[in-house]
Amino acid sequence: MDRAISKEVKQKEQLRKWLKAGAAVVVAVMAVWLIISFLSPSMKRSDLLVSKVERGTLEVSVGATGRVVPAFEEIINSPIHSRVLEVYKKGGDSVDVGTPILRLDLQTAENDFNKLIDEEQMKKLQLEQLRVHTRNKLSEMDMKLKISRMELSRKEVELRNERYLDSLGAGTTDKVRQSELSYEVSRLQLAEDEQKYANEQDLSKADIKIKELELNIFGKSLAEMKRTLEDARIRSPRKAILTYVNSEVGSQISQGSRVAIVSDLSHFKIEGEIADAYGDRIAPGSRAIATVGREKMTGIVSDVTPLSRNGMISFTLQLDSSGDSRLRSGLKTDIYVMYAVKDDVLRIANASYYSGRGEYDMFVFNDNQLIKRRVRLGESSFDSVEVVGGLEEGDEVVVSDMSAYKEKDKLKIINDND
């Protein structure tokens, strides 16, 4: 026969059911909380690059790109049309002043030079021949003038004698007139000869001057040919590194074509380019910072090209430490050219997020959360960006790449110990 269940047993059973139900509810709540916590976006503070908004001076700069090149580089061109006969050095070799690099075929050029030497000698002989001929001709004319003066003196004496006899009644008027006419003819003849002599002197001087000028011009051409022939013996113009040489023996070389390049690889400069829209912000003498890898190097802008090519203006950056061992020819660089200074401005660190003046969505620290905020930024320098609006002094802003969270308005910060 069944016994009746006591009241105490019933209460214990009921309590056990309630405990099970409560435990199930607690487990469910915790599970929901864990799921929500797992799905809620969060980041570790140590994974973020953070900048504090501070007040200070901003050296405003404009960005450009550049390439490291040797401070000195000289291209050696062939001054004549020829061909390569021998190569004495190879790329990468060190060369000193006057070191032979290669040998060209100079036979034709040397024959032409020897012909010019012979022609110059012939012109010198022609000039000397003209001088001798001129001296002889002027000497003959001078002797003729002396004779004419003597003849005129004799007729002058005869005229005086006839006039004297006529005054005594021993002469005649006809004889006096005849003597006067003879004297006048001789005088005019002497004047003509003297004028011819003077004209011949001037003409001879001019002819000799022309020949001297011709010889002088020819001498300059000969000196130029000699210099060209000397340049065709391809030698290093200074102590440097041979970075290129035409090593194809037998190849034809046209006049003006490149045969070698020597570079000073102990000192460097940077050839930069900047958009022509910013051309008014760069000028010779401007200070600039170049980033070579992770290193910063300072310098001064020089040789700004006034013309734009493909929307870009070229310039040269002379580095303060041009002999730095970390520099290598061909390295790509970012350049920041400073053109103004702003005092007492709010600023944050410059990083990859910044692409120019305008509005940005940035995450700002608020307790243990990151809150997205619309921020207006202005000018920039190499390491700082001007804050125009949206941030206050002392705010902490994330300046690392947050593009993966652009759809989020709020992020949770997890401590590194959690």
mmCIF file with all atom_site columns, N, CA and C in Angstrom, residues 23 43 58 63 81 172 189 193 273 290 325 344 405:
data_model
loop_
_atom_site.group_PDB
_atom_site.id
_atom_site.type_symbol
_atom_site.label_atom_id
_atom_site.label_alt_id
_atom_site.label_comp_id
_atom_site.label_asym_id
_atom_site.label_entity_id
_atom_site.label_seq_id
_atom_site.pdbx_PDB_ins_code
_atom_site.Cartn_x
_atom_site.Cartn_y
_atom_site.Cartn_z
_atom_site.occupancy
_atom_site.B_iso_or_equiv
_atom_site.pdbx_formal_charge
_atom_site.auth_seq_id
_atom_site.auth_comp_id
_atom_site.auth_asym_id
_atom_site.auth_atom_id
_atom_site.pdbx_PDB_model_num
ATOM 1  N N  . ALA A 1 23  ? 19.896  28.009  -12.085  1.00 0.00 ? 23  ALA A N  1
ATOM 2  C CA . ALA A 1 23  ? 21.210  27.774  -12.667  1.00 0.00 ? 23  ALA A CA 1
ATOM 3  C C  . ALA A 1 23  ? 21.170  27.861  -14.191  1.00 0.00 ? 23  ALA A C  1
ATOM 4  N N  . MET A 1 43  ? 39.963  46.331  -29.191  1.00 0.00 ? 43  MET A N  1
ATOM 5  C CA . MET A 1 43  ? 41.364  46.361  -29.573  1.00 0.00 ? 43  MET A CA 1
ATOM 6  C C  . MET A 1 43  ? 42.223  46.506  -28.330  1.00 0.00 ? 43  MET A C  1
ATOM 7  N N  . LEU A 1 58  ? 54.411  74.836  -35.687  1.00 0.00 ? 58  LEU A N  1
ATOM 8  C CA . LEU A 1 58  ? 54.331  73.921  -36.834  1.00 0.00 ? 58  LEU A CA 1
ATOM 9  C C  . LEU A 1 58  ? 55.129  74.500  -37.998  1.00 0.00 ? 58  LEU A C  1
ATOM 10 N N  . GLY A 1 63  ? 54.883  67.947  -49.464  1.00 0.00 ? 63  GLY A N  1
ATOM 11 C CA . GLY A 1 63  ? 55.520  66.674  -49.778  1.00 0.00 ? 63  GLY A CA 1
ATOM 12 C C  . GLY A 1 63  ? 55.983  66.565  -51.218  1.00 0.00 ? 63  GLY A C  1
ATOM 13 N N  . HIS A 1 81  ? 83.408  60.144  -84.660  1.00 0.00 ? 81  HIS A N  1
ATOM 14 C CA . HIS A 1 81  ? 82.833  58.875  -85.104  1.00 0.00 ? 81  HIS A CA 1
ATOM 15 C C  . HIS A 1 81  ? 83.977  57.862  -85.215  1.00 0.00 ? 81  HIS A C  1
ATOM 16 N N  . THR A 1 172 ? 114.806 134.467 -122.041 1.00 0.00 ? 172 THR A N  1
ATOM 17 C CA . THR A 1 172 ? 113.562 134.782 -122.732 1.00 0.00 ? 172 THR A CA 1
ATOM 18 C C  . THR A 1 172 ? 112.386 134.326 -121.885 1.00 0.00 ? 172 THR A C  1
ATOM 19 N N  . GLN A 1 189 ? 103.812 114.950 -110.463 1.00 0.00 ? 189 GLN A N  1
ATOM 20 C CA . GLN A 1 189 ? 104.203 113.550 -110.570 1.00 0.00 ? 189 GLN A CA 1
ATOM 21 C C  . GLN A 1 189 ? 104.693 113.019 -109.223 1.00 0.00 ? 189 GLN A C  1
ATOM 22 N N  . ASP A 1 193 ? 103.095 110.016 -106.940 1.00 0.00 ? 193 ASP A N  1
ATOM 23 C CA . ASP A 1 193 ? 103.891 108.873 -106.490 1.00 0.00 ? 193 ASP A CA 1
ATOM 24 C C  . ASP A 1 193 ? 103.842 108.719 -104.962 1.00 0.00 ? 193 ASP A C  1
ATOM 25 N N  . GLU A 1 273 ? 61.097  65.699  -57.210  1.00 0.00 ? 273 GLU A N  1
ATOM 26 C CA . GLU A 1 273 ? 60.006  66.152  -58.071  1.00 0.00 ? 273 GLU A CA 1
ATOM 27 C C  . GLU A 1 273 ? 58.819  66.514  -57.197  1.00 0.00 ? 273 GLU A C  1
ATOM 28 N N  . ALA A 1 290 ? 64.481  64.748  -45.835  1.00 0.00 ? 290 ALA A N  1
ATOM 29 C CA . ALA A 1 290 ? 64.286  63.577  -46.693  1.00 0.00 ? 290 ALA A CA 1
ATOM 30 C C  . ALA A 1 290 ? 64.330  62.330  -45.828  1.00 0.00 ? 290 ALA A C  1
ATOM 31 N N  . SER A 1 325 ? 77.199  57.122  -44.879  1.00 0.00 ? 325 SER A N  1
ATOM 32 C CA . SER A 1 325 ? 77.445  55.759  -45.388  1.00 0.00 ? 325 SER A CA 1
ATOM 33 C C  . SER A 1 325 ? 76.158  55.004  -45.697  1.00 0.00 ? 325 SER A C  1
ATOM 34 N N  . ASP A 1 344 ? 51.773  78.551  -32.084  1.00 0.00 ? 344 ASP A N  1
ATOM 35 C CA . ASP A 1 344 ? 50.635  78.367  -31.186  1.00 0.00 ? 344 ASP A CA 1
ATOM 36 C C  . ASP A 1 344 ? 49.450  77.703  -31.898  1.00 0.00 ? 344 ASP A C  1
ATOM 37 N N  . TYR A 1 405 ? 38.062  49.514  -39.500  1.00 0.00 ? 405 TYR A N  1
ATOM 38 C CA . TYR A 1 405 ? 36.965  49.813  -38.584  1.00 0.00 ? 405 TYR A CA 1
ATOM 39 C C  . TYR A 1 405 ? 36.200  51.062  -39.013  1.00 0.00 ? 405 TYR A C  1
#
